[in-house]
């Protein structure tokens, strides 16, 4: 994931989020259709304001088995 400031300016808006820099083949992210360049805007029903939010939210959600994710392309 990388900060919003380095993403395509044509996609820039006020949604925040974390831009996906890569997706491992056969990973859970790949299986649900997340692609490089997508922006994760919500994890576990919590807003993602930047890439620094992702590890914290995922750690808090550990043990749930599934984490709801919202992203935009």
Tab-separated table of C-alpha atoms in Angstrom:
chain	number	residue	atom	x	y	z
A	1	UNK	CA	0.000	0.000	0.000
A	2	UNK	CA	1.164	3.489	-0.615
A	3	UNK	CA	0.020	6.987	0.326
A	4	UNK	CA	-2.670	8.679	-1.746
A	5	UNK	CA	-0.258	11.418	-2.797
A	6	UNK	CA	1.527	9.046	-5.170
A	7	UNK	CA	-1.540	7.732	-6.951
A	8	UNK	CA	-2.908	8.757	-10.316
A	9	UNK	CA	-4.111	12.386	-9.983
A	10	UNK	CA	-7.120	11.545	-12.152
A	11	UNK	CA	-8.372	9.335	-9.294
A	12	UNK	CA	-7.672	11.828	-6.519
A	13	UNK	CA	-10.610	12.893	-4.367
A	14	UNK	CA	-11.418	13.236	-0.681
A	15	UNK	CA	-12.061	9.574	0.069
A	16	UNK	CA	-8.640	8.903	1.610
A	17	UNK	CA	-7.803	5.244	1.682
A	18	UNK	CA	-4.741	3.213	0.875
A	19	UNK	CA	-3.675	2.400	-2.675
A	20	UNK	CA	-2.844	-1.254	-3.347
A	21	UNK	CA	0.697	-1.587	-4.736
A	22	UNK	CA	0.481	-5.297	-5.473
A	23	UNK	CA	-1.656	-8.386	-5.003
A	24	UNK	CA	-0.179	-11.847	-4.532
A	25	UNK	CA	-1.461	-14.493	-6.926
A	26	UNK	CA	-4.026	-16.808	-5.276
A	27	UNK	CA	-4.226	-14.563	-2.178
A	28	UNK	CA	-7.561	-13.784	-0.494
A	29	UNK	CA	-7.350	-10.278	-1.993
A	30	UNK	CA	-6.860	-11.690	-5.506
A	31	UNK	CA	-9.740	-14.125	-5.050
A	32	UNK	CA	-12.177	-11.309	-4.283
A	33	UNK	CA	-10.960	-9.213	-7.220
A	34	UNK	CA	-8.708	-6.589	-5.667
A	35	UNK	CA	-6.133	-5.320	-8.161
A	36	UNK	CA	-3.002	-3.210	-8.103
A	37	UNK	CA	-4.062	0.452	-8.096
A	38	UNK	CA	-7.351	-0.127	-6.259
A	39	UNK	CA	-7.943	2.011	-3.183
A	40	UNK	CA	-9.020	0.386	0.073
A	41	UNK	CA	-11.404	2.821	1.734
A	42	UNK	CA	-12.899	0.678	4.497
A	43	UNK	CA	-11.835	-2.411	6.475
A	44	UNK	CA	-14.000	-4.176	9.045
A	45	UNK	CA	-16.539	-1.344	8.653
A	46	UNK	CA	-13.900	1.208	9.734
A	47	UNK	CA	-12.667	3.995	7.446
A	48	UNK	CA	-9.158	3.771	6.049
A	49	UNK	CA	-7.757	7.296	5.918
A	50	UNK	CA	-4.275	6.213	4.857
A	51	UNK	CA	-2.008	3.175	4.540
A	52	UNK	CA	-1.027	3.420	8.202
A	53	UNK	CA	-4.593	2.408	9.193
A	54	UNK	CA	-4.467	-0.977	7.472
A	55	UNK	CA	-2.196	-2.918	9.888
A	56	UNK	CA	-3.982	-1.514	12.945
A	57	UNK	CA	-7.440	-2.441	11.684
A	58	UNK	CA	-6.305	-5.906	10.594
A	59	UNK	CA	-4.654	-6.551	13.971
A	60	UNK	CA	-7.863	-5.502	15.747
A	61	UNK	CA	-9.859	-7.835	13.484
A	62	UNK	CA	-7.531	-10.828	13.948
A	63	UNK	CA	-9.418	-13.946	14.911
A	64	UNK	CA	-12.686	-12.914	13.257
A	65	UNK	CA	-12.085	-15.205	10.303
A	66	UNK	CA	-13.450	-12.682	7.811
A	67	UNK	CA	-12.978	-8.969	7.444
A	68	UNK	CA	-15.357	-6.823	5.420
A	69	UNK	CA	-13.485	-4.710	2.861
A	70	UNK	CA	-14.630	-1.863	0.666
A	71	UNK	CA	-12.492	-0.628	-2.180
A	72	UNK	CA	-12.761	1.470	-5.276
A	73	UNK	CA	-11.164	1.206	-8.648
